Coordinates of C-alpha atoms and ligand atoms in Angstrom, one line a residue:
M1 CA 0.0 0.0 0.0
I2 CA 1.3 3.4 -0.9
R3 CA 1.0 5.7 2.1
S4 CA 0.7 9.5 2.3
A5 CA 3.0 11.8 4.4
I6 CA 3.7 15.5 4.7
T7 CA 6.7 17.5 5.9
V8 CA 7.2 19.8 8.8
S9 CA 10.3 21.8 9.4
L10 CA 11.5 22.9 12.8
V11 CA 14.7 24.4 11.4
S12 CA 14.8 28.2 11.2
E13 CA 17.9 28.2 9.0
A14 CA 15.9 26.3 6.4
R15 CA 13.3 29.1 6.1
G16 CA 12.1 29.5 2.5
G17 CA 12.7 25.8 1.9
P18 CA 10.2 23.2 0.6
F19 CA 8.4 22.2 3.7
V20 CA 4.6 22.4 4.0
F21 CA 4.3 23.0 7.8
W22 CA 6.7 25.1 9.9
D23 CA 7.8 25.4 13.5
D24 CA 4.7 24.3 15.4
L25 CA 5.0 20.5 15.7
S26 CA 1.8 20.0 17.6
G27 CA -0.1 22.1 15.1
A28 CA 1.4 20.2 12.2
F29 CA 0.4 16.8 13.8
S30 CA -3.1 18.1 14.3
R31 CA -3.5 19.4 10.8
T32 CA -1.9 16.4 9.2
A33 CA -4.2 14.0 11.1
K34 CA -7.3 16.1 10.3
L35 CA -6.6 16.1 6.6
G36 CA -6.2 12.3 6.7
F37 CA -2.5 11.8 5.9
D38 CA -1.0 8.5 7.1
A39 CA 2.2 10.0 8.5
I40 CA 4.4 13.0 9.1
E41 CA 8.1 13.6 8.0
I42 CA 10.1 15.8 10.4
F43 CA 13.0 18.1 9.5
A44 CA 14.5 18.9 12.9
P45 CA 17.6 20.9 14.0
G46 CA 19.2 17.9 15.6
P47 CA 18.6 14.7 17.6
D48 CA 17.8 16.5 20.8
A49 CA 15.6 19.2 19.4
V50 CA 12.2 17.6 20.2
E51 CA 11.5 16.3 23.7
D52 CA 10.8 12.5 23.5
K53 CA 7.7 12.8 25.7
L54 CA 6.2 15.4 23.5
L55 CA 6.8 13.5 20.3
R56 CA 5.6 10.2 21.7
G57 CA 2.5 12.0 23.0
L58 CA 1.7 13.5 19.5
I59 CA 2.3 10.1 17.8
D60 CA -0.2 8.5 20.2
Q61 CA -2.7 11.3 20.3
Y62 CA -3.0 11.6 16.5
G63 CA -2.2 8.0 15.6
L64 CA 0.4 9.3 13.1
P65 CA 3.7 7.5 12.7
V66 CA 6.9 9.4 11.7
A67 CA 7.5 8.6 8.0
A68 CA 11.2 9.8 8.0
V69 CA 13.5 12.3 9.5
G70 CA 15.7 14.7 7.5
T71 CA 19.4 15.2 8.3
G72 CA 19.9 18.4 6.3
A73 CA 20.2 20.5 9.4
G74 CA 23.7 19.2 9.6
M75 CA 24.4 21.2 6.5
V76 CA 22.2 24.3 6.9
K77 CA 23.0 24.8 10.6
H78 CA 26.5 23.5 10.9
G79 CA 27.9 23.5 7.3
L80 CA 28.7 19.8 7.5
N81 CA 28.7 17.2 4.7
L82 CA 30.0 13.7 4.1
T83 CA 32.4 14.6 1.3
D84 CA 34.1 17.6 2.9
S85 CA 37.9 17.9 2.2
D86 CA 38.6 18.0 5.9
A87 CA 38.6 14.6 7.6
G88 CA 37.5 16.1 11.0
R89 CA 34.5 17.8 9.4
R90 CA 33.6 14.6 7.6
R91 CA 33.7 12.8 11.0
Q92 CA 31.4 15.5 12.5
A93 CA 29.0 15.0 9.5
R94 CA 28.9 11.3 10.1
D95 CA 28.4 11.8 13.9
F96 CA 25.5 14.2 13.2
I97 CA 23.8 11.7 10.9
R98 CA 24.4 8.9 13.3
G99 CA 22.6 10.9 16.0
M100 CA 19.7 11.5 13.6
I101 CA 19.5 7.8 12.7
D102 CA 19.3 7.0 16.5
W103 CA 16.7 9.6 17.0
G104 CA 14.5 8.6 14.1
A105 CA 14.8 4.9 15.0
K106 CA 13.2 5.5 18.4
Y107 CA 10.0 6.2 16.4
G108 CA 10.6 3.6 13.7
A109 CA 11.6 6.3 11.2
P110 CA 14.5 6.1 8.7
A111 CA 16.9 9.1 8.3
I112 CA 17.3 10.7 4.9
I113 CA 20.7 11.8 3.5
G114 CA 20.2 14.6 0.9
S115 CA 22.2 17.7 1.1
M116 CA 24.6 16.1 3.6
Q117 CA 26.1 14.1 0.7
G118 CA 27.9 17.3 -0.3
K119 CA 29.6 17.9 -3.7
W120 CA 32.9 17.2 -5.3
G121 CA 35.3 20.0 -6.3
G122 CA 38.5 21.8 -5.1
A123 CA 40.8 19.3 -3.3
I124 CA 38.2 16.5 -3.8
S125 CA 37.8 14.8 -7.1
R126 CA 34.6 13.2 -8.1
E127 CA 36.1 9.7 -7.7
R128 CA 37.3 10.6 -4.2
A129 CA 34.0 12.1 -3.2
L130 CA 32.1 9.0 -4.3
E131 CA 34.6 6.9 -2.4
L132 CA 34.0 9.0 0.7
L133 CA 30.2 8.8 0.2
A134 CA 30.4 5.0 -0.2
E135 CA 32.4 4.7 3.1
A136 CA 30.0 6.9 4.9
L137 CA 26.9 5.1 3.6
N138 CA 28.4 1.7 4.4
E139 CA 29.1 2.7 8.0
L140 CA 25.8 4.6 8.5
G141 CA 23.7 2.0 6.6
D142 CA 25.0 -0.8 8.9
H143 CA 24.5 1.5 11.9
A144 CA 20.9 2.0 10.9
A145 CA 20.4 -1.7 10.4
A146 CA 21.5 -2.3 14.0
C147 CA 18.8 0.3 15.0
G148 CA 16.2 -1.6 13.0
V149 CA 15.6 1.0 10.3
P150 CA 16.8 1.5 6.7
L151 CA 18.9 4.5 5.7
V152 CA 17.6 6.6 2.9
Y153 CA 19.8 8.2 0.2
E154 CA 18.4 11.0 -2.0
P155 CA 19.9 11.8 -5.4
L156 CA 19.5 15.6 -6.0
N157 CA 19.3 17.7 -9.0
R158 CA 22.5 19.3 -10.6
Y159 CA 22.0 22.6 -8.8
E160 CA 22.2 20.9 -5.4
T161 CA 24.8 18.2 -5.9
N162 CA 27.3 17.1 -8.6
L163 CA 27.6 13.5 -7.3
L164 CA 24.6 11.4 -8.2
T165 CA 21.6 13.0 -9.9
T166 CA 19.5 10.2 -11.4
M167 CA 17.8 7.1 -10.1
S168 CA 19.9 5.0 -12.5
E169 CA 23.1 6.4 -11.0
G170 CA 21.7 6.1 -7.5
S171 CA 20.7 2.4 -7.8
G172 CA 24.1 1.6 -9.5
F173 CA 25.8 3.2 -6.5
L174 CA 23.8 1.4 -3.9
R175 CA 24.4 -1.9 -5.7
S176 CA 28.2 -1.3 -5.3
L177 CA 27.9 -0.8 -1.5
K178 CA 28.8 -3.4 1.1
T179 CA 25.8 -2.5 3.2
K180 CA 22.4 -3.7 2.0
N181 CA 20.5 -1.3 4.1
V182 CA 20.4 1.8 2.0
R183 CA 17.3 2.7 0.0
L184 CA 16.7 5.4 -2.6
L185 CA 14.6 8.5 -2.2
A186 CA 12.9 9.5 -5.5
D187 CA 12.2 13.2 -5.3
L188 CA 9.8 14.0 -8.1
F189 CA 11.1 17.6 -8.3
H190 CA 14.7 16.6 -8.7
M191 CA 13.7 13.9 -11.2
N192 CA 11.7 16.4 -13.3
I193 CA 15.0 18.2 -13.9
E194 CA 17.3 15.1 -14.3
E195 CA 15.4 12.2 -15.7
A196 CA 14.5 11.8 -19.3
N197 CA 11.3 10.1 -18.1
V198 CA 10.2 10.3 -14.5
A199 CA 8.2 7.0 -14.5
Q200 CA 11.2 5.2 -16.1
G201 CA 13.4 6.8 -13.4
L202 CA 11.2 5.1 -10.7
R203 CA 11.6 1.8 -12.5
D204 CA 15.4 2.4 -12.6
A205 CA 15.3 2.8 -8.8
G206 CA 13.4 -0.5 -8.7
R207 CA 13.9 -2.6 -5.6
Y208 CA 16.0 0.1 -4.1
L209 CA 13.1 2.6 -3.9
G210 CA 12.3 3.3 -0.3
H211 CA 10.7 6.8 -0.1
V212 CA 9.2 9.3 -2.5
H213 CA 9.1 13.1 -2.2
F214 CA 5.7 13.7 -3.7
V215 CA 5.7 17.2 -5.2
D216 CA 5.1 19.0 -8.5
S217 CA 7.5 20.3 -11.2
N218 CA 7.8 23.7 -9.6
R219 CA 8.2 22.3 -6.0
R220 CA 4.6 23.3 -5.2
A221 CA 2.1 20.8 -3.9
A222 CA 1.2 17.9 -6.3
G223 CA -1.4 19.3 -8.7
L224 CA -0.1 22.9 -8.7
G225 CA 2.6 22.4 -11.5
H226 CA 2.8 20.6 -14.8
T227 CA 3.9 17.1 -13.8
D228 CA 1.9 14.3 -15.4
F229 CA 1.3 12.1 -12.3
G230 CA -0.6 9.3 -14.1
P231 CA 2.5 7.4 -15.4
I232 CA 4.3 8.1 -12.1
A233 CA 1.4 6.5 -10.1
A234 CA 1.3 3.6 -12.5
A235 CA 5.1 3.0 -12.1
L236 CA 4.8 3.0 -8.3
R237 CA 1.9 0.5 -8.5
E238 CA 3.8 -1.7 -10.9
L239 CA 6.8 -1.7 -8.5
N240 CA 4.4 -2.6 -5.6
F241 CA 5.9 0.3 -3.8
A242 CA 4.8 0.2 -0.2
G243 CA 6.5 3.2 1.3
Y244 CA 5.5 6.8 1.7
V245 CA 4.8 9.5 -0.9
S246 CA 5.7 12.5 1.2
A247 CA 4.9 16.1 0.4
E248 CA 8.2 18.1 0.4
A249 CA 6.6 21.2 -1.1
F250 CA 6.6 24.9 -0.7
P251 CA 3.8 26.2 1.6
L252 CA 2.2 27.9 -1.3
P253 CA -0.1 29.7 -1.5
D254 CA -0.2 28.7 2.2
S255 CA 0.5 25.6 4.3
D256 CA -3.1 24.5 4.5
T257 CA -3.9 24.9 0.8
A258 CA -0.7 23.0 -0.1
A259 CA -1.6 20.2 2.3
K260 CA -5.2 20.0 1.0
K261 CA -4.1 20.0 -2.6
T262 CA -1.5 17.2 -1.8
I263 CA -4.0 14.9 -0.1
E264 CA -6.5 15.5 -2.9
S265 CA -3.9 14.6 -5.5
Y266 CA -2.8 11.6 -3.5
R267 CA -6.4 10.3 -3.2
N268 CA -7.0 10.8 -6.9
L269 CA -3.9 9.0 -7.9
F270 CA -3.6 6.2 -5.3
K271 CA -7.0 5.6 -3.8
T272 CA -8.9 4.8 -7.0
Ligands
MN301 MN1 13.6 15.8 -1.5

């Protein structure tokens, strides 16, 4: 079963970014539950940012699981990434992500590595960056397995990384890893830029597909851009995808409208 989710950001440094709900975690849970989403995806400043009692209380009160947790605060707050030319900074990046894996795992949620993958350039060649990324994903993937959750890796579009930008590259890379615990995140906005055909990109992810960022061509809620979602939904069904399609979209024209449009599109595409 394909399940719906929606994002909330608690990271002030990410303001202006593509998250539907902002700042108020309790309010986001309440609105997410009311609109009928299956789960919530949390972009938090760090592993200690949300009190355990509060989060467990919200999960119970609203019956909403956590779909995933983002790790990008390591980048936007601390300037860390896994392919930094400085070994100490790379270690800090891994430590930050390990903390986020541990935090998410308490609620059964996988951590997502997106911007924390970094970019190659300067003292770091593309080959060296991919070697560093592979080392980090092997270590963190096995750590996540020990915590009982997968680790999710997200190829990004060319303006956000120069490492891996398509599902085909992503699945080839995951196949080369020692760890078997890393899954791909297919972000439909990035794919709209990088894939020749988005539905085919999902098929290229194939058995590695673990999570989808469900969003339109312009990073607005699904239904507010020009993406043709029919073939995308068909590809996800064909793959028997059983994860979350999670709205990582701008709160435009406002959070509630973006959320409503998303759940409406989700129902039209996946509940027919
Ligand atoms: Mn994304």
